[in-house]
mmCIF file of C-alpha atoms in Angstrom:
data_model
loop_
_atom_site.group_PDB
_atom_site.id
_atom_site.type_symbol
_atom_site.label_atom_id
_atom_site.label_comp_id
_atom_site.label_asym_id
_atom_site.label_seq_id
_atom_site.Cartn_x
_atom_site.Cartn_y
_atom_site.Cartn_z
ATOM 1 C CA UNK D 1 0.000 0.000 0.000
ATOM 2 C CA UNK D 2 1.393 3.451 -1.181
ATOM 3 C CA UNK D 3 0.549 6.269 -0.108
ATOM 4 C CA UNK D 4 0.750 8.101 3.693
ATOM 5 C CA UNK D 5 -1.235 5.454 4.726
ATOM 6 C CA UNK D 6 0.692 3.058 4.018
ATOM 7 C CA UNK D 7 3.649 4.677 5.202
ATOM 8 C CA UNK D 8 1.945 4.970 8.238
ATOM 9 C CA UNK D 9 0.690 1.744 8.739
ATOM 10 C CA UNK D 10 4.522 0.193 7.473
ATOM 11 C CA UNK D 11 5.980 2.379 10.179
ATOM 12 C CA UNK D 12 3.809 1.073 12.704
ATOM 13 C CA UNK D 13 4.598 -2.471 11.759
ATOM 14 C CA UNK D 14 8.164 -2.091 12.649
ATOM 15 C CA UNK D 15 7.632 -0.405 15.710
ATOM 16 C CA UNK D 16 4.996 -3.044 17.191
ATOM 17 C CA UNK D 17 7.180 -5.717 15.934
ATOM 18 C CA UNK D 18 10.504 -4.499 17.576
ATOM 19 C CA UNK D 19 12.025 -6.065 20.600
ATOM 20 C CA UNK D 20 11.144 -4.243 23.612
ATOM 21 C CA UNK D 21 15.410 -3.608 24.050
ATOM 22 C CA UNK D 22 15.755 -1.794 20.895
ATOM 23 C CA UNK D 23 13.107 0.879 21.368
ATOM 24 C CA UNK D 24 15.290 3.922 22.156
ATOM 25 C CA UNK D 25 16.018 5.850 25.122
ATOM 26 C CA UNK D 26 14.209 9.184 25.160
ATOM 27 C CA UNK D 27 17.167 11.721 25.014
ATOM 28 C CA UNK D 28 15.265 14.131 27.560
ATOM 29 C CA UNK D 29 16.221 11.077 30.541
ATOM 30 C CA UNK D 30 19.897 11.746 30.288
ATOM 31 C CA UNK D 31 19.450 15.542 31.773
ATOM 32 C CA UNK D 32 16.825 14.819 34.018
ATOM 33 C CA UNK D 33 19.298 11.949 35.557
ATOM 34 C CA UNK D 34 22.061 14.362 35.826
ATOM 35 C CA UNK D 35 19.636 16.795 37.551
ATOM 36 C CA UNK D 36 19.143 14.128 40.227
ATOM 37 C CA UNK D 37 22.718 13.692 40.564
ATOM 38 C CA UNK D 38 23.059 17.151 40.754
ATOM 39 C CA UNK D 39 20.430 17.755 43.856
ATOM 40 C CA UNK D 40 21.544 14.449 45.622
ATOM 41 C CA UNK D 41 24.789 15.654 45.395
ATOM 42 C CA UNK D 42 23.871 18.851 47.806
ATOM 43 C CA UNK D 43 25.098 18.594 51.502
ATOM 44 C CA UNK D 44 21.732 18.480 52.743
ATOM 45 C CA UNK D 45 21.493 15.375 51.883
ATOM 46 C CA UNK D 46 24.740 13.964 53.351
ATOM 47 C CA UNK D 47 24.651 15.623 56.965
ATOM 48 C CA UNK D 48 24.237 11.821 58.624
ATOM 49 C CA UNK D 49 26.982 10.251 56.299
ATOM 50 C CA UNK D 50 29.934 9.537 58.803
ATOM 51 C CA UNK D 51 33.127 11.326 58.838
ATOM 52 C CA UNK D 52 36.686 10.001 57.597
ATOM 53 C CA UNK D 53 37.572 9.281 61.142
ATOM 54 C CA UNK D 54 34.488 7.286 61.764
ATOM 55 C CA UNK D 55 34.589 5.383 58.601
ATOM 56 C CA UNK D 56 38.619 4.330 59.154
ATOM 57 C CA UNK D 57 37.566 3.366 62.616
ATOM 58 C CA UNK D 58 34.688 0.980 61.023
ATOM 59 C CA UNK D 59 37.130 -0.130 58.505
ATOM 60 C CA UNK D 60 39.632 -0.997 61.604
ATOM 61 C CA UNK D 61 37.069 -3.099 63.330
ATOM 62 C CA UNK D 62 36.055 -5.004 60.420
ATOM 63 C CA UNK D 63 39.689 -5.803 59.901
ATOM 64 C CA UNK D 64 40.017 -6.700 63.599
ATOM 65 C CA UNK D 65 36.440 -8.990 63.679
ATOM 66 C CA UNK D 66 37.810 -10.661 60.238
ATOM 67 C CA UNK D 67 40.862 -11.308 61.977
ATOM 68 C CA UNK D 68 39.449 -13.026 65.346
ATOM 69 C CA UNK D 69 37.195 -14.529 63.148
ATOM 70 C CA UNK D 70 39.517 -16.223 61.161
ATOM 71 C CA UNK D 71 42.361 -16.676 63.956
ATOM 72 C CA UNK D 72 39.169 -18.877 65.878
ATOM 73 C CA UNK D 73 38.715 -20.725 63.364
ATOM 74 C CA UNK D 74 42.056 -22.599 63.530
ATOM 75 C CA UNK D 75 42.648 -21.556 67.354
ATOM 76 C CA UNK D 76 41.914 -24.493 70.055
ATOM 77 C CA UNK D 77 38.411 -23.742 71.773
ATOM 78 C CA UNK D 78 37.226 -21.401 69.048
ATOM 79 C CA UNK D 79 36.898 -17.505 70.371
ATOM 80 C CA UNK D 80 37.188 -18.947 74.149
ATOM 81 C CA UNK D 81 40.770 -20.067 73.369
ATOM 82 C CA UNK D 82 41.696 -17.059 71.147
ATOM 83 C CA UNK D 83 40.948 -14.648 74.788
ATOM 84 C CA UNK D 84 42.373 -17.021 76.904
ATOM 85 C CA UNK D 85 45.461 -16.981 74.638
ATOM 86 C CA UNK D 86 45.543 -13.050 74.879
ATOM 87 C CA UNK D 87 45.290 -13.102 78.302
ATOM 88 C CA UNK D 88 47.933 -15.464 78.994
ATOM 89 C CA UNK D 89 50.061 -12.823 76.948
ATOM 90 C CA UNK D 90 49.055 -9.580 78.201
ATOM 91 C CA UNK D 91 49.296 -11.025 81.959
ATOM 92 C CA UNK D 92 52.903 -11.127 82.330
ATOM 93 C CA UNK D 93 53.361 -7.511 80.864
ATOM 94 C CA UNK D 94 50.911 -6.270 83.088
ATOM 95 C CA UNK D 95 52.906 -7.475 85.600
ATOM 96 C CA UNK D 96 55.808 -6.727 84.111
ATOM 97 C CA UNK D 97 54.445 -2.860 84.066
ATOM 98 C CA UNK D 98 53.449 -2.839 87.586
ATOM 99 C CA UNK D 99 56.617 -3.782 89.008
ATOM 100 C CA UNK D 100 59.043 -2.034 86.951
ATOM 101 C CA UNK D 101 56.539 1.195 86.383
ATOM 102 C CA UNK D 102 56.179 3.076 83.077
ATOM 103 C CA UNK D 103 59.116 2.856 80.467
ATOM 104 C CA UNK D 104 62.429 4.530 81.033
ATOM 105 C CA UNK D 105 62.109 4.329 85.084
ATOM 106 C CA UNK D 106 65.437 2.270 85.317
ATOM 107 C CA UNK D 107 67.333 4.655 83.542
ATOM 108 C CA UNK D 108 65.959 8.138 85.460
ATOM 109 C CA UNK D 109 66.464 5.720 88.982
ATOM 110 C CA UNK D 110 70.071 6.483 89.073
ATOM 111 C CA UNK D 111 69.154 10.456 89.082
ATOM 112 C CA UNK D 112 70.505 12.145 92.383
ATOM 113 C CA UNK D 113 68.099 11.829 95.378
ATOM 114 C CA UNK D 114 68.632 15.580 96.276
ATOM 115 C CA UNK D 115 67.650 18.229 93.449
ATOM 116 C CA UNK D 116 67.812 21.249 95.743
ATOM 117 C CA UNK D 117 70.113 23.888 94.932
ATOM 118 C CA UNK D 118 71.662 24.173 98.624
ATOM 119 C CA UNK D 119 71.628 21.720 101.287
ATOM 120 C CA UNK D 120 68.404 21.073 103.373
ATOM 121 C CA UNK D 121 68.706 19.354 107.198
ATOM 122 C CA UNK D 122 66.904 16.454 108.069
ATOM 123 C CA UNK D 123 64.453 18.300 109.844
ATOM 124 C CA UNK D 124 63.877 20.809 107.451
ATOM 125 C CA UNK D 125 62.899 17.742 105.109
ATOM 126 C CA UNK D 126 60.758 16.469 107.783
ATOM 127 C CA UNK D 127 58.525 19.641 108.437
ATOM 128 C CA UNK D 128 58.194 19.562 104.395
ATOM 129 C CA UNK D 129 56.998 15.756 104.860
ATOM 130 C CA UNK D 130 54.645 16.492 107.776
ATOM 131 C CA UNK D 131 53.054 19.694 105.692
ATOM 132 C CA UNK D 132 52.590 17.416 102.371
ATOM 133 C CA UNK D 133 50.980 14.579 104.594
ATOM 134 C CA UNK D 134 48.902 17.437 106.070
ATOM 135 C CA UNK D 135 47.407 18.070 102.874
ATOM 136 C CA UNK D 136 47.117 14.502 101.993
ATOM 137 C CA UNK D 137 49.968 14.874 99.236
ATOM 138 C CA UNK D 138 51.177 11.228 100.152
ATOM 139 C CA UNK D 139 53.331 10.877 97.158
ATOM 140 C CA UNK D 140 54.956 14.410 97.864
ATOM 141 C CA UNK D 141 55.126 13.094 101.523
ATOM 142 C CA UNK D 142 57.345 10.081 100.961
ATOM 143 C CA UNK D 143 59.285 11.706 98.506
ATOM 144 C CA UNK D 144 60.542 14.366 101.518
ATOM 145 C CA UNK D 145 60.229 11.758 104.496
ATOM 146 C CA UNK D 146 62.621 9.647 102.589
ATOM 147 C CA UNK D 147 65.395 12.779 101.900
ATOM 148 C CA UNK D 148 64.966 13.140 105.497
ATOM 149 C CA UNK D 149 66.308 9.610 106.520
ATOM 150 C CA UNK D 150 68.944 9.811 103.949
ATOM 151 C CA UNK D 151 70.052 13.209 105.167
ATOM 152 C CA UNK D 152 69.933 12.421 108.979
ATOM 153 C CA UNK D 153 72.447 9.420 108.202
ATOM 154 C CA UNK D 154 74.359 12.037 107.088
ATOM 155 C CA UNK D 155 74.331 14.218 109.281
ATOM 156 C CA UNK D 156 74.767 11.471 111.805
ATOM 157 C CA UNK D 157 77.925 10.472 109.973
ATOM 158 C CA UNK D 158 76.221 6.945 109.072
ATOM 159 C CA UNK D 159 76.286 8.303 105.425
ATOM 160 C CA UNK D 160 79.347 10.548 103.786
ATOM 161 C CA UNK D 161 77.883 13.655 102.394
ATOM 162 C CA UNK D 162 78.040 13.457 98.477
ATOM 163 C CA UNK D 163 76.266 15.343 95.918
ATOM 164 C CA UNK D 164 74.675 12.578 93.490
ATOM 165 C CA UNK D 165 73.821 10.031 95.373
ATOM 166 C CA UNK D 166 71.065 8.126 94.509
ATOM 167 C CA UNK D 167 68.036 6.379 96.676
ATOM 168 C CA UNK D 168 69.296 2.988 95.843
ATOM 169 C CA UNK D 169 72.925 3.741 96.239
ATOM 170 C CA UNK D 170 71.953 5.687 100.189
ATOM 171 C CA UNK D 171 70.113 2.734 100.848
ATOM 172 C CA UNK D 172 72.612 -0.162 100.287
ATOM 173 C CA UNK D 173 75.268 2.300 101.771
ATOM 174 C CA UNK D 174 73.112 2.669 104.880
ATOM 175 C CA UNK D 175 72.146 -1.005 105.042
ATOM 176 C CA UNK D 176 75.663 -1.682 105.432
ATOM 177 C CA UNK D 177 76.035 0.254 108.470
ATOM 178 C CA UNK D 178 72.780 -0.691 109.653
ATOM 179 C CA UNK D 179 72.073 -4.400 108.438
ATOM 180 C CA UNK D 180 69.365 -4.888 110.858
ATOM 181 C CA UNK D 181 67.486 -2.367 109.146
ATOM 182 C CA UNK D 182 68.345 -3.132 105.062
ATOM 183 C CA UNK D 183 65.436 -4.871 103.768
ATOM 184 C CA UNK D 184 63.361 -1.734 104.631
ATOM 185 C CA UNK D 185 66.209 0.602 103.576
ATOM 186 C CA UNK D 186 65.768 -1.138 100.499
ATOM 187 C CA UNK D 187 62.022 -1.290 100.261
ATOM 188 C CA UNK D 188 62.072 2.763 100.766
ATOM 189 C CA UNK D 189 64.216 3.325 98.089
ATOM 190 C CA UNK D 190 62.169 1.168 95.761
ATOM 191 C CA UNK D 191 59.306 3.389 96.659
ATOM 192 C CA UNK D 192 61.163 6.354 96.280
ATOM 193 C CA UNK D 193 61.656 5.226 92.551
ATOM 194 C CA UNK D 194 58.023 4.170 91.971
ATOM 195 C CA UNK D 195 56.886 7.622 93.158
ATOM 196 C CA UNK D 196 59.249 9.300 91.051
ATOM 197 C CA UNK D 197 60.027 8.081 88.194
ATOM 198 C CA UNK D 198 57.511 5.423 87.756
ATOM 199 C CA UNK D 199 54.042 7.897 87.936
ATOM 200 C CA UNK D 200 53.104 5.510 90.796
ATOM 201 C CA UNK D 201 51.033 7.610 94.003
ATOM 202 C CA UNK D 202 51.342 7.177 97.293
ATOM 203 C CA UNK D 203 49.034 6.563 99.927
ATOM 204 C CA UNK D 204 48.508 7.091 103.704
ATOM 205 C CA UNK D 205 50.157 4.006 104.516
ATOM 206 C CA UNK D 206 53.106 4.213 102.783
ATOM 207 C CA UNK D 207 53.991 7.662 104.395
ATOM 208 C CA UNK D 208 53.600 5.855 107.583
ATOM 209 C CA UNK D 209 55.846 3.264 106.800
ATOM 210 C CA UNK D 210 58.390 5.526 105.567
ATOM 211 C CA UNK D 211 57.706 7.861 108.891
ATOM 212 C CA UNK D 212 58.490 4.826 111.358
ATOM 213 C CA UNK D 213 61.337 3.935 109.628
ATOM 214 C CA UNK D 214 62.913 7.312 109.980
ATOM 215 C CA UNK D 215 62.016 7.085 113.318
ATOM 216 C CA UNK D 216 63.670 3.658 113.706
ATOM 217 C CA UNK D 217 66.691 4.563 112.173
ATOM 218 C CA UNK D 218 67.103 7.526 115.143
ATOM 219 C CA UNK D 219 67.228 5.067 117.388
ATOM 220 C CA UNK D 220 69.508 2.682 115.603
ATOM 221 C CA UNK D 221 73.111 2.576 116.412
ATOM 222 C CA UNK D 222 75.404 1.267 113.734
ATOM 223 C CA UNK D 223 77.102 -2.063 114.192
ATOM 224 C CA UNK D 224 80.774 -1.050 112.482
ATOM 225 C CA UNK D 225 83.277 -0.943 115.865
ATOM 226 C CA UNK D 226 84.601 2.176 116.791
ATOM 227 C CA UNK D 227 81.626 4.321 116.090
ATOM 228 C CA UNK D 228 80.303 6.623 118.436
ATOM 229 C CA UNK D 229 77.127 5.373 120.407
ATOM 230 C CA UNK D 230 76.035 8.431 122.250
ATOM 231 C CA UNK D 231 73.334 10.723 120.393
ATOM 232 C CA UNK D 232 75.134 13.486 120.880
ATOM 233 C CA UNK D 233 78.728 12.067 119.868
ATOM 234 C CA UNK D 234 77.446 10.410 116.749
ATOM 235 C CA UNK D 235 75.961 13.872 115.919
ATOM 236 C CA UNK D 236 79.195 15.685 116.547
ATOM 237 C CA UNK D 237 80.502 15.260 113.119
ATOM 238 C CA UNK D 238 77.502 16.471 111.184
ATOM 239 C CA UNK D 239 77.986 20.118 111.526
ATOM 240 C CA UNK D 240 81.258 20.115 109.795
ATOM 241 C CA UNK D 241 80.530 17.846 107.403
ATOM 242 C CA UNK D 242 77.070 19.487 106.604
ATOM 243 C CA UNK D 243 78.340 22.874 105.992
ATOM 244 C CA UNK D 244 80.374 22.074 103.902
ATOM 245 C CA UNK D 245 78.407 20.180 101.936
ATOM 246 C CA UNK D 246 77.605 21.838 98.150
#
């Protein structure tokens, strides 16, 4: 059939007997899907997306779960035996930790027990002590009641004055001198070091075990023959050597 007719009716024939695939796309849905792109795209829209911090921190934990997963799979006792196994790791540096303090501690130990720029006495020491325990400052407390002891051996001539010395090096020094009383001698300097350069604290007990030993040692007499055992003559010494301490 000729004709517009039959054009007509021709072109309708090959549209109705197309595949539904090859009928083309309208070209007006191209810039109506960029428009949607365009108004998704607005930060209205994306004010309850998490941040990059947030997302790495998802990330992390999915890499960690995937991990455990995988590790209690092969591990004996499934995720049980995967904590125990952690714990029986972790537990000895815990320990480790708590008895040795925070990192570096053995190295800053061998700092001089006496920072001061001039000499302090014994009992100048003590009324520092006795105002930090006042205000409940243990730490601060033990730090001055245990200068105190070291300086009264000094001053008693138990100790020689030197600029330097140490906690641990005053204590085995004194214990020497005084062997009924090293184990605590020791046990004070060890505290000494935990308090300072281990970021332990102190407590109301400690200062009171520090304060009895200081007390104790007053009333000790050394056991090396030929030492004064009269207060007063075992003090004599300590005014020369004391002043001219630096």
């Amino acid at each position: 059939m000729t004709g517009t007719g039959g054009t007509t009716t021709s072109g309708l024939g090959v549209w109705a007997g197309a595949p539904a695939g090859d009928i083309p796309v309208g070209s007006a849905r191209v810039p109506a899907r960029e428009a949607a792109e365009r108004e998704l795209s607005k930060g209205m829209y994306h004010e309850g997306d998490p941040g990059p911090v947030e997302r790495a921190l998802h990330s992390f934990w999915e890499w960690i779960t995937g991990m455990f997963d995988a590790a209690s799979g092969v591990a004996p006792g499934g995720p049980l035996g995967i904590v125990v196994l952690v714990l029986l790791v972790l537990a000895p540096a815990a320990a480790l930790w708590w008895r040795l303090g925070t990192p570096g501690r053995a190295a800053r130990s061998a700092d001089p027990l006496f920072r001061e720029s001039g000499p302090r006495s014994a009992a100048e020491h003590r009324t520092t002590a006795e105002a930090h325990a006042t205000a409940l400052r243990w730490t601060e407390a033990v730090q001055e009641r245990t200068r105190a002891i070291v300086r009264s051996l000094e001053e008693r001539a138990l100790l020689d004055p030197r600029p330097g010395r140490t906690a641990d090096e005053a204590a085995a020094e004194a214990g020497r001198r005084l062997p009924e009383h090293a184990d605590r001698l020791r046990a004070a300097a060890g505290t000494f070091d935990a308090l300072t350069y281990g970021g332990r604290t102190a407590d109301r007990n400690a200062y009171l075990a520090v304060s009895t030993l200081d007390g104790d040692l007053e009333a000790a007499r050394p056991s090396a023959v030929g030492t004064p055992s009269s207060p007063a003559s075992s003090r004599t010494p300590a005014s020369s050597t004391t002043g001219g301490e630096r």
